Coordinates of C-alpha atoms in Angstrom, one line a residue:
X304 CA 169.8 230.7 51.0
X305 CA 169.8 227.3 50.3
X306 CA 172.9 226.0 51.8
X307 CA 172.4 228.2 55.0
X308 CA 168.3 226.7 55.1
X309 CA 169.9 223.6 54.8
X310 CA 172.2 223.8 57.8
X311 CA 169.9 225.6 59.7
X312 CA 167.3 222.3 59.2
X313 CA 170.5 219.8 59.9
X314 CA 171.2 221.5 62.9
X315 CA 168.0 221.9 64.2
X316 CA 167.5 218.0 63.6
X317 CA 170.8 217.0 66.0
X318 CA 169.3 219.5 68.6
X319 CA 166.4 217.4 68.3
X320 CA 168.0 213.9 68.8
X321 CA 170.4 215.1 71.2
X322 CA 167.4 216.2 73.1
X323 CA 165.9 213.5 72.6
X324 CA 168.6 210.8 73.5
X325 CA 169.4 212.9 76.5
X326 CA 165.9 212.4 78.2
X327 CA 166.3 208.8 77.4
X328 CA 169.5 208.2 78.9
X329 CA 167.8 209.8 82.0
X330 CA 164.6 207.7 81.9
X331 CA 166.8 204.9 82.1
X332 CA 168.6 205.8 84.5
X333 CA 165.9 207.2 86.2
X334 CA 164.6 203.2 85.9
X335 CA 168.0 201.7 87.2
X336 CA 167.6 203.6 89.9
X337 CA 164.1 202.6 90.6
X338 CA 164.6 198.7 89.8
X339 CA 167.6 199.1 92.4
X340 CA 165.9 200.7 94.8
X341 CA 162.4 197.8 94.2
X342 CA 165.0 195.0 94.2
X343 CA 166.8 196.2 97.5
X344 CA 163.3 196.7 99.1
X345 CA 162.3 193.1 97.5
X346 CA 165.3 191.8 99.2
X347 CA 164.3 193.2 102.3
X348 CA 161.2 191.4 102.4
X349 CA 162.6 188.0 102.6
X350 CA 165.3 188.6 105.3
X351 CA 162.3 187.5 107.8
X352 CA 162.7 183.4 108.3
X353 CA 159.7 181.1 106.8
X354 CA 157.0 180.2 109.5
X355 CA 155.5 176.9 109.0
X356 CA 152.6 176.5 107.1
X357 CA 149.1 176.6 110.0
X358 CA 147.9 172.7 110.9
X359 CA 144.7 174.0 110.6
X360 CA 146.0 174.9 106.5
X361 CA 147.7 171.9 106.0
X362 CA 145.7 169.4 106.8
X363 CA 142.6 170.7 105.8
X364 CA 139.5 167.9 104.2
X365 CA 138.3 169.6 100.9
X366 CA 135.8 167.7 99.1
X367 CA 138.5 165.1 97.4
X368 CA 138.9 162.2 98.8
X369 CA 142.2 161.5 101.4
X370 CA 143.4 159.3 103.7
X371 CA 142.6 156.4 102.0
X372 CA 143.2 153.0 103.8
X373 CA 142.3 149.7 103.4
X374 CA 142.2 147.5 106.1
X375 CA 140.4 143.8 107.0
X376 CA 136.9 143.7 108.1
X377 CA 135.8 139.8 108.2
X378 CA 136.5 137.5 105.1
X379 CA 139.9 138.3 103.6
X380 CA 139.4 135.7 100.5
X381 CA 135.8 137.6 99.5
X382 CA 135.7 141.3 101.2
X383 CA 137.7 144.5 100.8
X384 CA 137.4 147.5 103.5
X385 CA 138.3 151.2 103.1
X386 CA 137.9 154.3 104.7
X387 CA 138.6 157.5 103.8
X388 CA 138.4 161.2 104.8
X389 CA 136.1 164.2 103.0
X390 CA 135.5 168.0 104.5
X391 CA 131.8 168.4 105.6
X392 CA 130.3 169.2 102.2
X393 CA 130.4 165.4 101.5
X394 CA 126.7 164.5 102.4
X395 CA 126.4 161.0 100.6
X396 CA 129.8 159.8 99.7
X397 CA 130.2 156.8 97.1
X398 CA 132.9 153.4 96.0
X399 CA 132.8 151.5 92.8
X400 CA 135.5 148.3 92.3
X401 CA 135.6 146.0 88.9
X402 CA 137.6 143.2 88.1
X403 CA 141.2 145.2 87.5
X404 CA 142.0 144.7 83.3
X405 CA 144.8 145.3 81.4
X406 CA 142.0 147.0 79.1
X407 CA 141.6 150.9 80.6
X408 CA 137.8 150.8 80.3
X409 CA 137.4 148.3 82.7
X410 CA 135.7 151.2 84.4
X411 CA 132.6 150.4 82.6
X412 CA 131.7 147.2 84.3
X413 CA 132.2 148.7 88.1
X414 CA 129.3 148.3 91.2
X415 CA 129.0 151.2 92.9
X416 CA 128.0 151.5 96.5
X417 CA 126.8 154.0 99.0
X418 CA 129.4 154.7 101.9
X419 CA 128.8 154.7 105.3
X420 CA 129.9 158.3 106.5
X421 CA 130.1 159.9 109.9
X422 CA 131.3 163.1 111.0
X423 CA 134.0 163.6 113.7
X424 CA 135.5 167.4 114.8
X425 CA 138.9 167.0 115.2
X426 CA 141.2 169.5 117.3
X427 CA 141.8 171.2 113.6
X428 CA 138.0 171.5 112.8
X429 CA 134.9 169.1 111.3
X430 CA 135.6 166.4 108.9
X431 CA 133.5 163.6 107.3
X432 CA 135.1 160.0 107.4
X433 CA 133.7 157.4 104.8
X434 CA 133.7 153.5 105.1
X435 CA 132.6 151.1 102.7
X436 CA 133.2 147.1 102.6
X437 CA 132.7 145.7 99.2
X438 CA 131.5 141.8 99.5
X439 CA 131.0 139.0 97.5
X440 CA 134.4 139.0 95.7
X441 CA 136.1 136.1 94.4
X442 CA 139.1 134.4 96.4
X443 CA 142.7 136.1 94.9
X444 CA 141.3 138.4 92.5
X445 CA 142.7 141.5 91.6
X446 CA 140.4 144.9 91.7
X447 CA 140.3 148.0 91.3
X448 CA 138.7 150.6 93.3
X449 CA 138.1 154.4 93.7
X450 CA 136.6 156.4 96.4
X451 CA 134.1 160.1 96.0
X452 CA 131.3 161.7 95.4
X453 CA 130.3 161.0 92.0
X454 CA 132.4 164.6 90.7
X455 CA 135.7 164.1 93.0
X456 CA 137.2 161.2 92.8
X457 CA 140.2 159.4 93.9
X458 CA 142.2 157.4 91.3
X459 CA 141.5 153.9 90.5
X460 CA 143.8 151.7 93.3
X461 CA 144.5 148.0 92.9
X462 CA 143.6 145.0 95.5
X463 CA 144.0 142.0 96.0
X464 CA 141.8 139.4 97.7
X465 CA 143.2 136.6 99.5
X466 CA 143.1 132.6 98.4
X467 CA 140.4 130.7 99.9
X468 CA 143.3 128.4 101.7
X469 CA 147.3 127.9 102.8
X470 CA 149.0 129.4 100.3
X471 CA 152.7 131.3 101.1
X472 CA 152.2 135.1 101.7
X473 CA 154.7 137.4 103.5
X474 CA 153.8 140.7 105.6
X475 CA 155.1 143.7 107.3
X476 CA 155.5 144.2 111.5
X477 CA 156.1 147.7 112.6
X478 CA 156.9 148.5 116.5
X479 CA 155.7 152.1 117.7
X480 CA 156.0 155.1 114.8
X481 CA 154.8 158.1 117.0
X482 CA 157.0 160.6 116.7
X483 CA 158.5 162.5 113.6
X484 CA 156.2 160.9 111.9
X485 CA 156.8 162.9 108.4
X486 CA 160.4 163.4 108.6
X487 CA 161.7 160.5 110.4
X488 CA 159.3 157.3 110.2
X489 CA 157.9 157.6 105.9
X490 CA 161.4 156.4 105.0
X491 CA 161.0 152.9 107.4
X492 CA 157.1 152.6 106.0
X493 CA 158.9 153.4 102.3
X494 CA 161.8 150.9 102.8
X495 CA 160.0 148.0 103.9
X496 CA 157.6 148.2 101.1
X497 CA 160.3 148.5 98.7
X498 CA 161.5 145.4 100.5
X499 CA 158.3 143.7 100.3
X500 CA 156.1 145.0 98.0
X501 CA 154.0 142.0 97.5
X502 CA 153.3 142.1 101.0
X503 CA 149.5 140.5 102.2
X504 CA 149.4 143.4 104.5
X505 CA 150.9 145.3 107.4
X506 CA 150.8 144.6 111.3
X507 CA 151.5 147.7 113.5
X508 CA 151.7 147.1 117.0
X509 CA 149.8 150.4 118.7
X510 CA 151.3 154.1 119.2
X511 CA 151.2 155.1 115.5
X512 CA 151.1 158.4 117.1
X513 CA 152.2 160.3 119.9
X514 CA 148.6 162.2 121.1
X515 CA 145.4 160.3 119.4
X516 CA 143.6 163.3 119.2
X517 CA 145.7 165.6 117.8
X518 CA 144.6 165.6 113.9
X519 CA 147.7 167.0 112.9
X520 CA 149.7 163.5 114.1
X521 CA 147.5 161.6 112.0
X522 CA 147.6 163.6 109.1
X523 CA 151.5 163.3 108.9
X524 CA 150.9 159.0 109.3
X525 CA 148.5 158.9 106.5
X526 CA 151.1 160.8 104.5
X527 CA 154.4 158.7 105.3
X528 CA 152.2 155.5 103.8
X529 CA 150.4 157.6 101.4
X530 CA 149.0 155.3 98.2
X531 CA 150.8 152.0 100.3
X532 CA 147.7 152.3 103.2
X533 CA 145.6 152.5 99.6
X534 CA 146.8 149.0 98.3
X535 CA 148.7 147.1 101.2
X536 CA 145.7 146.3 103.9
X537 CA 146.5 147.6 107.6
X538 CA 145.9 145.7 110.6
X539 CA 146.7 148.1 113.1
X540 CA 146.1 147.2 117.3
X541 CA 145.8 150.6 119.6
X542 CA 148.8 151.5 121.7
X543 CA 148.4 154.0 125.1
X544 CA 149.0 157.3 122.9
X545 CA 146.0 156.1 121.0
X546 CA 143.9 156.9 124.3
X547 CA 143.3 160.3 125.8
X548 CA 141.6 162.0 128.7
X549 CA 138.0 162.1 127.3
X550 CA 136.8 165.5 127.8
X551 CA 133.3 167.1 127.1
X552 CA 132.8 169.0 123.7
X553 CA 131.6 172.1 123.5
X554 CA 128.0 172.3 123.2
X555 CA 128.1 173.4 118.8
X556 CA 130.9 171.1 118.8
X557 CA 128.7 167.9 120.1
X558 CA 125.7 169.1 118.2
X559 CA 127.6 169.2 114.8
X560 CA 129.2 165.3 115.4
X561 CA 127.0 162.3 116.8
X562 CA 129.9 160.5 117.9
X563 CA 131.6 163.6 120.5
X564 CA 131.2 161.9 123.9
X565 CA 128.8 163.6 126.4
X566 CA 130.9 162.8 129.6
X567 CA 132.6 164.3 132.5
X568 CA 136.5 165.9 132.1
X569 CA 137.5 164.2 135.1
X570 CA 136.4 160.2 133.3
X571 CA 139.0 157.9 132.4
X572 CA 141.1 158.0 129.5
X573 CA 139.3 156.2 126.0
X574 CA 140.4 155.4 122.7
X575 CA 140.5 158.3 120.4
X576 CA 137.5 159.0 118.3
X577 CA 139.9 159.0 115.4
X578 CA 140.4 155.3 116.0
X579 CA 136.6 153.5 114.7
X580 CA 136.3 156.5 112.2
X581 CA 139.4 155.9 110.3
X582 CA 139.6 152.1 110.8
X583 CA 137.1 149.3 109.3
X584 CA 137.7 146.2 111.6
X585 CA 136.4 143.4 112.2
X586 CA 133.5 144.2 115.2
X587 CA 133.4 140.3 116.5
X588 CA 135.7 141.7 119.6
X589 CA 134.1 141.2 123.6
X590 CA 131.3 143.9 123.8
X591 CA 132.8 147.5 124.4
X592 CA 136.7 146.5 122.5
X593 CA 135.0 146.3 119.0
X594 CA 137.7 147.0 116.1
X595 CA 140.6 147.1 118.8
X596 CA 139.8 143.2 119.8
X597 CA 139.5 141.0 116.7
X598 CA 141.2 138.4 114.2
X599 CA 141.7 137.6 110.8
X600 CA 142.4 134.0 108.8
X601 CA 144.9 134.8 106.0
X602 CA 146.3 131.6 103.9
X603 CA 146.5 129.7 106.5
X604 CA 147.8 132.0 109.2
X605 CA 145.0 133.4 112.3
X606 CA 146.4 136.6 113.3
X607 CA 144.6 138.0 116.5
X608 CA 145.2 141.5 117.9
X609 CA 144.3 141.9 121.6
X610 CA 144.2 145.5 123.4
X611 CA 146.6 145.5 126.1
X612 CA 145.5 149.1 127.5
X613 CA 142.2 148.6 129.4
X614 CA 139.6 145.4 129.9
X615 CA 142.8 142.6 129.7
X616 CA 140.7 139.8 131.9
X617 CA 137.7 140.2 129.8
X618 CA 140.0 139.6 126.7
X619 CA 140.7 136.1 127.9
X620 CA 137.7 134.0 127.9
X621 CA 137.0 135.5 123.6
X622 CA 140.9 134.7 123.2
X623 CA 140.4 131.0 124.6
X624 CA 137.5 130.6 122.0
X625 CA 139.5 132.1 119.1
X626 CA 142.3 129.9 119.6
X627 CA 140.6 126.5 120.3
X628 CA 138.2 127.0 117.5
X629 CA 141.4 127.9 115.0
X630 CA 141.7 125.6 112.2
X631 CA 144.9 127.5 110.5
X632 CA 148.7 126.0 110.9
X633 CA 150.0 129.0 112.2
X634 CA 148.8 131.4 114.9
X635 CA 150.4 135.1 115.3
X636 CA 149.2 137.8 118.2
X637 CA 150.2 141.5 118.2
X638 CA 149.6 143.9 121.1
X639 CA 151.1 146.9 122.4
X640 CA 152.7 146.4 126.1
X641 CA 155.3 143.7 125.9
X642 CA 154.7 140.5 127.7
X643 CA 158.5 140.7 128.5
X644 CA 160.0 143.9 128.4
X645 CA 162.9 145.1 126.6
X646 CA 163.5 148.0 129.1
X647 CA 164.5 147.2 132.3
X648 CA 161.8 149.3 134.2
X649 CA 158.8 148.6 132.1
X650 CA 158.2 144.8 133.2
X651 CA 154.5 143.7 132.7
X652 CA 154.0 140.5 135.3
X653 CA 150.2 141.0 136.1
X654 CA 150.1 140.8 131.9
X655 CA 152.7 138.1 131.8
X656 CA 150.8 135.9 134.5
X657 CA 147.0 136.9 132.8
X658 CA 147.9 135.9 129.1
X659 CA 150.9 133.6 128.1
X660 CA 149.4 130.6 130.0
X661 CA 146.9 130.6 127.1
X662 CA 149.5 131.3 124.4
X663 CA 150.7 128.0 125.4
X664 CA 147.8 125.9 125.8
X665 CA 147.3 126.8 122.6
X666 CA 150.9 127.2 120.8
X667 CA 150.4 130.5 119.6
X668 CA 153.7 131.0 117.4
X669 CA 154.6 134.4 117.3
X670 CA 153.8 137.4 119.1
X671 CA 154.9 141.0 118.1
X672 CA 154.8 143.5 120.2
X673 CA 155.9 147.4 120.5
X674 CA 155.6 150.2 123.4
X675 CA 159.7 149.8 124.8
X676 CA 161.4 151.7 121.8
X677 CA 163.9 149.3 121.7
X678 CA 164.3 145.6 120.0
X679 CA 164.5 142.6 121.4
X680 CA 163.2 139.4 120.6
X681 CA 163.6 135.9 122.6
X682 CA 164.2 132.4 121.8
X683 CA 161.1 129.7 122.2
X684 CA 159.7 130.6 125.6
X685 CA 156.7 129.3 127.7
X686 CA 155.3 130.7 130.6
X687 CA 157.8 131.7 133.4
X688 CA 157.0 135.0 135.6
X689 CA 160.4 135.9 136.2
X690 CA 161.8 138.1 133.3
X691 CA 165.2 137.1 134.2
X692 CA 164.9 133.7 134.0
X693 CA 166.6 131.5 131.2
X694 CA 164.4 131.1 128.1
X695 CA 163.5 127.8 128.2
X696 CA 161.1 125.3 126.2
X697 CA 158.7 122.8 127.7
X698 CA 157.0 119.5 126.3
X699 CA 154.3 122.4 125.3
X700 CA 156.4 124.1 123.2
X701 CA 156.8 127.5 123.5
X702 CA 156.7 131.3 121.7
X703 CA 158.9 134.0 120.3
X704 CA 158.4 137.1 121.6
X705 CA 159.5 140.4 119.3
X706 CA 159.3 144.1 120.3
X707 CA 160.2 146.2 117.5
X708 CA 160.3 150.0 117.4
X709 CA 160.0 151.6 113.9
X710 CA 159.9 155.6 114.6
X711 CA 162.5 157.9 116.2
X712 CA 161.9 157.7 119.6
X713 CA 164.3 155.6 121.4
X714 CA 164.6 154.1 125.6
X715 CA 167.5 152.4 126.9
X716 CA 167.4 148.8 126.8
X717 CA 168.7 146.1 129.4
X718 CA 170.3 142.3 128.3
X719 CA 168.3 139.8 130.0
X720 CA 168.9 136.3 129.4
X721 CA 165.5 135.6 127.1
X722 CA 166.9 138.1 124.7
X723 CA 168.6 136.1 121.7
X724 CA 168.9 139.8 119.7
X725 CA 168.8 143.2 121.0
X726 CA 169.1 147.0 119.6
X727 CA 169.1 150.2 120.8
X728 CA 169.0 153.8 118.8
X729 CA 168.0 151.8 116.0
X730 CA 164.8 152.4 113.7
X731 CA 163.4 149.0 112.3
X732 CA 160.8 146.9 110.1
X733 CA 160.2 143.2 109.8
X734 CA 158.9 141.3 106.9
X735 CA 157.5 137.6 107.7
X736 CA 157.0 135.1 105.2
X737 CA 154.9 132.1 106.0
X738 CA 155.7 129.1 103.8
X739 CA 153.7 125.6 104.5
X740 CA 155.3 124.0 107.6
X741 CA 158.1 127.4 108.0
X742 CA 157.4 130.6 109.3
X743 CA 160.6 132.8 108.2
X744 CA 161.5 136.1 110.0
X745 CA 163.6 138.7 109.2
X746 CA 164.1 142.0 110.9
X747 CA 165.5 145.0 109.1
X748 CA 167.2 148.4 109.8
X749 CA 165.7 151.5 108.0
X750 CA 168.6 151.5 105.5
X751 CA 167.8 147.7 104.5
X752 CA 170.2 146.1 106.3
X753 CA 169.4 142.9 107.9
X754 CA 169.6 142.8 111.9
X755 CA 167.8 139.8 113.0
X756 CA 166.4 136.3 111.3
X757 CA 164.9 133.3 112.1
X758 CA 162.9 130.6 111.0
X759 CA 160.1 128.4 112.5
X760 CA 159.5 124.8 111.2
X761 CA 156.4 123.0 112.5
X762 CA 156.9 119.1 113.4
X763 CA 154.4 117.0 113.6
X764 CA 153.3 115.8 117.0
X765 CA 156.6 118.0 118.6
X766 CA 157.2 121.4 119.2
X767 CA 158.3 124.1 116.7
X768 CA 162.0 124.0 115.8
X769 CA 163.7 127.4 116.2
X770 CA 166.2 127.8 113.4
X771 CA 168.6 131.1 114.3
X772 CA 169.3 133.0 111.2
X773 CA 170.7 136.4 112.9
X774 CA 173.9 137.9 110.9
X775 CA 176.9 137.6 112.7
X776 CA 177.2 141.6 112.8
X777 CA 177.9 143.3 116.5
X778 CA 174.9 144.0 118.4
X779 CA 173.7 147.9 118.1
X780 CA 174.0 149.2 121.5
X781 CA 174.5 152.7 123.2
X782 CA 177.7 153.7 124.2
X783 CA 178.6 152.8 128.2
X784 CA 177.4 155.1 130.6
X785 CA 180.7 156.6 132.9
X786 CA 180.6 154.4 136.3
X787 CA 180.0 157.5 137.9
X788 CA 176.6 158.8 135.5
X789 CA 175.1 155.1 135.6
X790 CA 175.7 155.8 140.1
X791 CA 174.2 158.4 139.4
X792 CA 170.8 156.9 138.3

């Protein structure tokens, strides 16, 4: 009885576990077959392509600060300007700078001040834009700044005020960005500050985008300078993609912003409403071209933009003031449409004939320039209304002309005997040092590589001299059109 009670319990115990192992073995497989069938399926779900993340999603204002720029508004030695951009729960939006310190609780000592904010509807929806100019700096001092609400803040950014005289500086020149503005024109933005990084601040000469009112355009050229529009001051002069067909809002849409125009569809084009809400500039321009008309005095340098898109005649009796009451060594203009063209079809004479006879009554030194997606730039010219003729210099002296492109969107280009250095297909920034008595320029592919150079060297009681420093490296042209295609045309 024993034995056979044993054996009965022993194999009723390997029943048991053979039972018991046998429902595991299916359970798992039972679970193999249901993680193989879940991963299939979750394979399935990603054999649809990615869509690209909505506009509306992407560049959507939330209640931190973005878009931060800083930019001129009068007296570079003793003010700093920014602007920035909030969503619409931003009702009173605030800035505090200090003396910048080695010491991380320089914090303590900062003057806060109340922004001026507006609102502006953009094709993506409503946004608030916030603009403050902090004054009564000291001449080349080093801040530091941050932009908010009291809760949501940006981080603390460095700047820089100018010296209260000459004193060497360099700066950055782009030609026309517009297009690809995230992929194609951040790496040109990117090289030349990695080029320059000390620059004084940064010239661009008008189409930063393609269509001023497309929010989407300018959300894409805030982010290819990101924190560089923070530190390096932007002087920026309006192209014609800055301009649109004004139309009339909707009726909630003007109700909701105090700046939405109330006029007809069928009205000329204007300067987006982007422009004065994201921009602090100096407002000292001819009645009606405030903030796209205006100058600064930096070290010793008077830098002037003009707007070349509407109003040119009435520009001329403000420009004559500027420059005869200009007590710098060195005078530099930037505008958008070329005074001569570096494509062959896109000549400006009633510009030409309007403007460069005061350049050289008053020896302006450099003008850059953008609009032909293309590079050129000429020797020492004075006024000559034939863009074919030689570049020549008179007793008066004369001017270079540049026009630079730094985005992706290229035009052909034609030799003309002014142009000392041309470029086609070719993506570019410029840094320019002025030094005392020399103005040195230097031109710059988006991979680093120096293109063009030159230096200026006033004389006293003569005209500039034009030193050429251009590399000795082969032109970057398009390839030759068959005789037949360029008939064709």
């Amino acid at each position: 009885m024993t034995t056979r009670s044993a054996l009965t319990r022993w194999a009723a115990g390997s029943l048991a576990l053979f039972l018991t192992v046998a429902v595991a073995c299916a359970h798992d497989g039972h679970d193999d077959d249901h993680r193989h069938d879940h991963d299939h399926d979750h394979e399935h779900d990603h054999d649809h392509p990615p869509i690209p993340v909505p506009e509306p999603e992407a560049h959507r204002p939330s209640a931190i600060p973005d878009r931060i720029i800083r930019t001129f508004a009068g007296d570079t030695a003793r003010t700093i300007a920014v602007t920035w951009r909030t969503d619409s729960s931003v009702a009173k939006a605030i800035a505090q700078i200090a003396p910048a310190d080695a010491a991380p609780n320089f914090g303590a000592s900062a003057k806060t001040i109340t922004a001026v904010s507006q609102p502006l509807t953009t094709d993506l929806g409503p946004a608030r834009f916030h603009s403050v100019v902090f004054s009564g700096l000291g001449p080349a001092q080093l801040y530091a700044y941050r932009v908010g609400d009291g809760a949501n803040w940006s981080e603390w950014v460095h700047a820089r005020t100018a010296l209260d005289g000459p004193e060497p500086f360099s700066f950055i020149y782009f030609g026309d960005a517009q297009n690809d503005i995230k992929s194609l024109w951040s790496r040109v933005i990117r090289g030349a500050y990695s080029d320059a990084p000390k620059a004084a601040f940064i010239v661009h000469a008008g189409d930063l985008v393609n269509r001023g009112s497309r929010d989407a355009e300018w959300g894409e050229w805030f982010q290819g300078g990101g924190w560089v529009n923070a530190m390096v001051p932007s002087l920026p002069t309006p192209g014609n993609h800055e301009y649109e067909r004004v139309k009339a809002p909707a009726p909630a849409a003007a109700a909701a912003d105090v700046n939405a125009p109330a006029v007809k569809p069928d009205e000329h084009s204007a300067i987006t409403r982007h422009w004065r809400a994201q921009f602090a500039l100096p407002e000292h321009g001819p009645p009606g071209l405030e903030e796209t008309v205006y100058y600064v005095d930096y070290q010793g340098a008077r830098i002037v933009s003009l707007n070349s898109n509407e109003r040119q005649a009435e520009q001329v009796p403000w420009l004559e003031k500027v420059l005869a009451d200009n007590p710098n060594r060195w005078t530099i203009l930037t505008f958008h449409h070329p005074i001569y063209s570096a494509a062959g079809d896109r000549d400006n004479p009633k510009l030409r004939d309007l403007w460069q006879p005061v350049f050289d009554r008053h020896k302006v030194d450099l003008v850059l320039q953008g609009h032909d997606h293309t590079y050129a730039r000429s020797g020492l010219r004075a006024y000559n209304n034939v863009p074919t003729g030689l570049s020549r210099r008179d007793d008066g002296g004369g001017t270079v002309y540049v026009v630079s492109v730094s985005g992706p969107k290229m035009y052909d280009s034609k030799r003309e005997p002014w142009m000392i250095r041309m470029a086609e297909d070719t993506q570019l920034y410029q840094i320019i040092t002025v030094r005392g008595d020399a103005l040195i320029y230097e031109a710059r592919t988006a991979v680093g590589d120096l293109y063009d150079g030159f230096e200026l060297r006033k004389k006293s009681g003569a005209p500039n001299e034009l030193i050429e420093r251009a590399p000795t490296t082969p032109e970057r042209r398009r390839p030759a059109k068959p005789a037949a295609a360029a008939a064709a045309r």
